[in-house]
Amino acid sequence: AQTVTQSQPEMSVQEAETVTLSCTYDTSESDYYLFWYKQPPSRQMILVIRQEAYKQQNATENRFSVNFQKAAKSFSLKISDSQLGDAAMYFCAYSPRRNAGNMLTFGGGTRLMVKP
Amino acid sequence: EAGVAQSPRYKIIEKRQSVAFWCNPISGHATLYWYQQILGQGPKLLIQFQNNGVVDDSQLPKDRFSAERLKGVDSTLKIQPAKLEDSAVYLCASSYKWDRGFEKLFFGSGTQLSVL
């Protein structure tokens, strides 16, 4: 069975600075997707970034980038130039590729606070 | 484009009562999911539909939970009878083939259930 672990229950960052959220996972599959989702107080889960395991290049989306270490089964999210709107719960998630990426297993989440 | 609609937004019931949640997915999305998110945890998949057929309900407590998706569009999740441990946010999602076989999930804002 796949597991996803987020060891940081809470993180804090000053506005305009950079913060990194950590995630580790366990799987016996060789081909899979990894995701970071954002959940604001509205409760709607929003996809932030997606990484395909067969790609060595780390994914980037504007101010968001990942550090994907396949051998270590580590997948961290870096948020640059943090904004007040980035404050939310962040969830790391995994899906086998054979399910088209729709069989999500989520970690326990990290609450990100952004200080003005 | 309208998002995934869920109702009600909040529900408070006594234990042993029954409750139902409704979800209307994004138009054209064939796959629909119900997730349970207990406070302080990541979402856990309860059931996945493809059109009006069940793809995966392995984590649905079938002695008290039921779900249907008549006509392959909107869906209802029911709990009967409710237990205290069913207190959670129930998230509905629908998905669409995004690119290169990847199916992107779109989430609703959930129903927050409190069982007293």
Short mmCIF file of C-alpha atoms in Angstrom, two decimals:
data_model
loop_
_atom_site.label_atom_id
_atom_site.label_comp_id
_atom_site.label_asym_id
_atom_site.label_seq_id
_atom_site.Cartn_x
_atom_site.Cartn_y
_atom_site.Cartn_z
CA ALA A 1 0.00 0.00 0.00
CA GLN A 2 1.13 3.50 -0.71
CA THR A 3 1.70 5.98 2.11
CA VAL A 4 2.36 9.70 2.05
CA THR A 5 3.91 11.45 5.05
CA GLN A 6 4.15 15.17 5.79
CA SER A 7 6.26 15.69 8.90
CA GLN A 8 5.62 19.42 9.33
CA PRO A 9 2.15 20.09 10.83
CA GLU A 10 2.72 23.86 10.62
CA MET A 11 5.11 26.20 8.86
CA SER A 12 5.43 29.95 8.97
CA VAL A 13 7.00 32.34 6.46
CA GLN A 14 7.42 36.07 6.17
CA GLU A 15 5.70 37.70 3.21
CA ALA A 16 8.00 37.86 0.14
CA GLU A 17 10.32 35.18 1.51
CA THR A 18 10.76 31.54 0.50
CA VAL A 19 9.47 28.47 2.28
CA THR A 20 9.87 24.74 1.64
CA LEU A 21 7.31 22.10 2.61
CA SER A 22 8.45 18.49 2.93
CA CYS A 23 6.85 15.22 1.86
CA THR A 24 8.00 11.62 1.75
CA TYR A 25 6.15 8.70 0.23
CA ASP A 26 6.40 4.97 -0.06
CA THR A 27 5.42 2.88 -3.08
CA SER A 28 6.48 -0.23 -4.93
CA GLU A 29 5.32 1.22 -8.27
CA SER A 30 7.87 2.55 -10.72
CA ASP A 31 5.63 4.99 -12.58
CA TYR A 32 3.42 7.43 -10.74
CA TYR A 33 2.40 11.03 -10.23
CA LEU A 34 3.06 13.25 -7.24
CA PHE A 35 1.03 16.35 -6.48
CA TRP A 36 0.77 19.30 -4.17
CA TYR A 37 -2.74 20.52 -3.42
CA LYS A 38 -3.73 23.73 -1.62
CA GLN A 39 -6.81 23.84 0.62
CA PRO A 40 -7.84 27.36 1.69
CA PRO A 41 -10.54 27.97 4.32
CA SER A 42 -13.15 27.57 1.57
CA ARG A 43 -12.23 23.84 1.76
CA GLN A 44 -11.89 23.46 -2.02
CA MET A 45 -8.78 21.45 -2.92
CA ILE A 46 -6.81 23.20 -5.66
CA LEU A 47 -4.04 21.53 -7.66
CA VAL A 48 -0.83 23.53 -7.29
CA ILE A 49 1.71 21.41 -9.15
CA ARG A 50 2.17 17.94 -10.62
CA GLN A 51 5.31 15.83 -11.09
CA GLU A 52 5.58 12.75 -13.29
CA ALA A 53 7.95 10.19 -11.77
CA TYR A 54 9.60 9.28 -15.08
CA LYS A 55 10.71 12.89 -15.57
CA GLN A 56 14.00 13.87 -13.98
CA GLN A 57 13.30 17.56 -14.43
CA ASN A 58 11.59 19.17 -11.47
CA ALA A 59 8.19 20.73 -12.19
CA THR A 60 7.67 24.48 -11.83
CA GLU A 61 4.55 26.63 -11.91
CA ASN A 62 5.28 30.33 -11.53
CA ARG A 63 6.35 30.84 -7.87
CA PHE A 64 5.93 27.14 -7.05
CA SER A 65 8.59 24.51 -7.71
CA VAL A 66 9.35 21.03 -6.47
CA ASN A 67 12.45 19.08 -5.54
CA PHE A 68 11.78 15.50 -6.58
CA GLN A 69 14.26 12.91 -5.30
CA LYS A 70 13.00 9.56 -6.63
CA ALA A 71 15.58 7.34 -4.95
CA ALA A 72 14.95 8.97 -1.59
CA LYS A 73 11.17 9.04 -2.21
CA SER A 74 11.12 12.69 -1.29
CA PHE A 75 8.99 15.43 -2.86
CA SER A 76 9.24 18.94 -1.42
CA LEU A 77 7.41 22.12 -2.47
CA LYS A 78 9.19 25.46 -2.60
CA ILE A 79 7.12 28.63 -2.58
CA SER A 80 9.08 31.71 -3.60
CA ASP A 81 8.07 35.33 -2.92
CA SER A 82 5.36 34.17 -0.51
CA GLN A 83 2.09 36.10 -0.60
CA LEU A 84 -0.67 36.46 1.98
CA GLY A 85 -2.94 34.46 -0.31
CA ASP A 86 -0.62 31.47 -0.04
CA ALA A 87 -1.77 30.89 3.55
CA ALA A 88 -3.63 27.57 3.54
CA MET A 89 -3.32 23.84 4.20
CA TYR A 90 -1.03 22.10 1.74
CA PHE A 91 -1.38 18.43 0.97
CA CYS A 92 1.09 16.18 -0.78
CA ALA A 93 -0.55 13.39 -2.80
CA TYR A 94 0.43 10.33 -4.80
CA SER A 95 -1.25 8.37 -7.60
CA PRO A 96 -0.12 5.43 -9.68
CA ARG A 97 0.19 6.44 -13.32
CA ARG A 98 -1.77 3.37 -14.45
CA ASN A 99 -4.89 5.01 -13.00
CA ALA A 100 -4.36 8.16 -15.06
CA GLY A 101 -3.43 9.96 -11.88
CA ASN A 102 -6.89 9.85 -10.37
CA MET A 103 -6.32 7.40 -7.47
CA LEU A 104 -5.07 9.91 -4.92
CA THR A 105 -3.50 9.06 -1.57
CA PHE A 106 -3.01 12.19 0.52
CA GLY A 107 -0.61 13.06 3.30
CA GLY A 108 -1.79 14.60 6.56
CA GLY A 109 -1.17 18.17 5.47
CA THR A 110 0.95 21.17 6.47
CA ARG A 111 -0.62 24.42 7.59
CA LEU A 112 1.24 27.37 6.07
CA MET A 113 0.98 30.74 7.77
CA VAL A 114 2.22 33.88 6.00
CA LYS A 115 3.20 36.84 8.16
CA PRO A 116 2.84 40.37 6.74
CA GLU B 1 -17.34 27.24 -16.32
CA ALA B 2 -19.31 26.23 -13.22
CA GLY B 3 -17.40 24.20 -10.63
CA VAL B 4 -18.40 21.12 -8.65
CA ALA B 5 -21.50 21.99 -6.62
CA GLN B 6 -22.18 20.46 -3.23
CA SER B 7 -24.97 20.90 -0.69
CA PRO B 8 -25.55 21.46 2.10
CA ARG B 9 -22.44 23.33 3.20
CA TYR B 10 -22.96 22.40 6.86
CA LYS B 11 -25.01 19.74 8.60
CA ILE B 12 -25.43 18.96 12.28
CA ILE B 13 -27.20 15.78 13.36
CA GLU B 14 -27.55 13.53 16.39
CA LYS B 15 -25.86 10.13 16.37
CA ARG B 16 -28.01 7.35 14.91
CA GLN B 17 -29.79 9.81 12.61
CA SER B 18 -29.47 9.64 8.84
CA VAL B 19 -28.03 12.28 6.53
CA ALA B 20 -27.56 12.77 2.79
CA PHE B 21 -25.15 14.90 0.78
CA TRP B 22 -25.60 15.96 -2.81
CA CYS B 23 -23.01 16.62 -5.51
CA ASN B 24 -23.35 17.98 -9.04
CA PRO B 25 -20.11 17.53 -11.01
CA ILE B 26 -18.77 19.74 -13.77
CA SER B 27 -20.71 19.16 -16.97
CA GLY B 28 -19.14 16.47 -19.13
CA HIS B 29 -17.00 14.94 -16.39
CA ALA B 30 -17.57 11.19 -16.47
CA THR B 31 -15.76 10.33 -13.24
CA LEU B 32 -17.03 11.37 -9.82
CA TYR B 33 -15.42 10.83 -6.40
CA TRP B 34 -16.49 11.13 -2.78
CA TYR B 35 -13.76 11.79 -0.20
CA GLN B 36 -13.97 11.90 3.59
CA GLN B 37 -11.67 14.40 5.35
CA ILE B 38 -11.51 14.03 9.11
CA LEU B 39 -10.22 17.09 10.98
CA GLY B 40 -6.43 17.23 10.90
CA GLN B 41 -6.09 14.59 8.18
CA GLY B 42 -5.87 14.43 4.42
CA PRO B 43 -8.88 13.37 2.35
CA LYS B 44 -9.56 9.64 2.01
CA LEU B 45 -11.36 8.21 -1.02
CA LEU B 46 -14.70 6.60 -0.19
CA ILE B 47 -16.06 5.79 -3.64
CA GLN B 48 -15.34 6.44 -7.31
CA PHE B 49 -17.92 6.34 -10.11
CA GLN B 50 -17.33 6.13 -13.85
CA ASN B 51 -20.58 7.38 -15.37
CA ASN B 52 -23.16 5.56 -13.22
CA GLY B 53 -21.00 2.52 -12.43
CA VAL B 54 -18.83 2.02 -9.33
CA VAL B 55 -15.08 1.79 -10.04
CA ASP B 56 -13.81 1.56 -6.46
CA ASP B 57 -15.70 1.45 -3.16
CA SER B 58 -13.15 -0.54 -1.16
CA GLN B 59 -12.94 2.10 1.60
CA LEU B 60 -16.68 2.77 1.89
CA PRO B 61 -18.15 1.46 5.19
CA LYS B 62 -20.98 -0.31 3.45
CA ASP B 63 -22.87 -1.18 6.63
CA ARG B 64 -23.81 2.49 7.05
CA PHE B 65 -22.69 4.42 3.96
CA SER B 66 -24.29 4.24 0.53
CA ALA B 67 -23.84 6.26 -2.63
CA GLU B 68 -25.52 6.44 -5.98
CA ARG B 69 -25.06 8.27 -9.23
CA LEU B 70 -28.24 7.92 -11.18
CA LYS B 71 -28.09 8.81 -14.88
CA GLY B 72 -24.33 9.31 -14.59
CA VAL B 73 -24.58 12.95 -13.55
CA ASP B 74 -25.22 14.08 -9.99
CA SER B 75 -24.62 11.90 -6.96
CA THR B 76 -25.89 11.39 -3.42
CA LEU B 77 -23.91 10.04 -0.46
CA LYS B 78 -25.95 8.78 2.50
CA ILE B 79 -25.03 7.79 6.04
CA GLN B 80 -27.53 5.73 8.04
CA PRO B 81 -27.17 5.55 11.00
CA ALA B 82 -24.50 8.15 11.72
CA LYS B 83 -21.81 7.65 14.36
CA LEU B 84 -19.72 10.23 16.19
CA GLU B 85 -16.65 9.23 14.17
CA ASP B 86 -18.42 10.20 10.94
CA SER B 87 -17.89 13.87 11.80
CA ALA B 88 -15.82 15.13 8.88
CA VAL B 89 -15.86 17.16 5.69
CA TYR B 90 -17.24 15.21 2.74
CA LEU B 91 -15.65 16.36 -0.49
CA CYS B 92 -16.95 15.59 -3.95
CA ALA B 93 -14.72 15.78 -7.01
CA SER B 94 -15.07 15.15 -10.71
CA SER B 95 -12.36 14.60 -13.29
CA TYR B 96 -11.51 15.19 -16.92
CA LYS B 97 -8.79 13.92 -19.26
CA TRP B 98 -6.34 16.85 -19.05
CA ASP B 99 -3.25 15.89 -21.06
CA ARG B 100 -1.15 12.81 -21.98
CA GLY B 101 -3.63 10.51 -20.27
CA PHE B 102 -3.63 12.48 -17.03
CA GLU B 103 -7.04 12.90 -15.43
CA LYS B 104 -7.27 16.15 -13.44
CA LEU B 105 -9.57 16.28 -10.42
CA PHE B 106 -11.73 19.31 -9.62
CA PHE B 107 -13.05 19.51 -6.07
CA GLY B 108 -16.15 21.04 -4.58
CA SER B 109 -16.17 22.98 -1.29
CA GLY B 110 -17.49 20.04 0.68
CA THR B 111 -20.14 19.44 3.31
CA GLN B 112 -19.01 19.72 6.92
CA LEU B 113 -20.85 17.14 9.02
CA SER B 114 -20.99 17.31 12.80
CA VAL B 115 -22.46 14.31 14.61
CA LEU B 116 -23.42 15.06 18.24
#
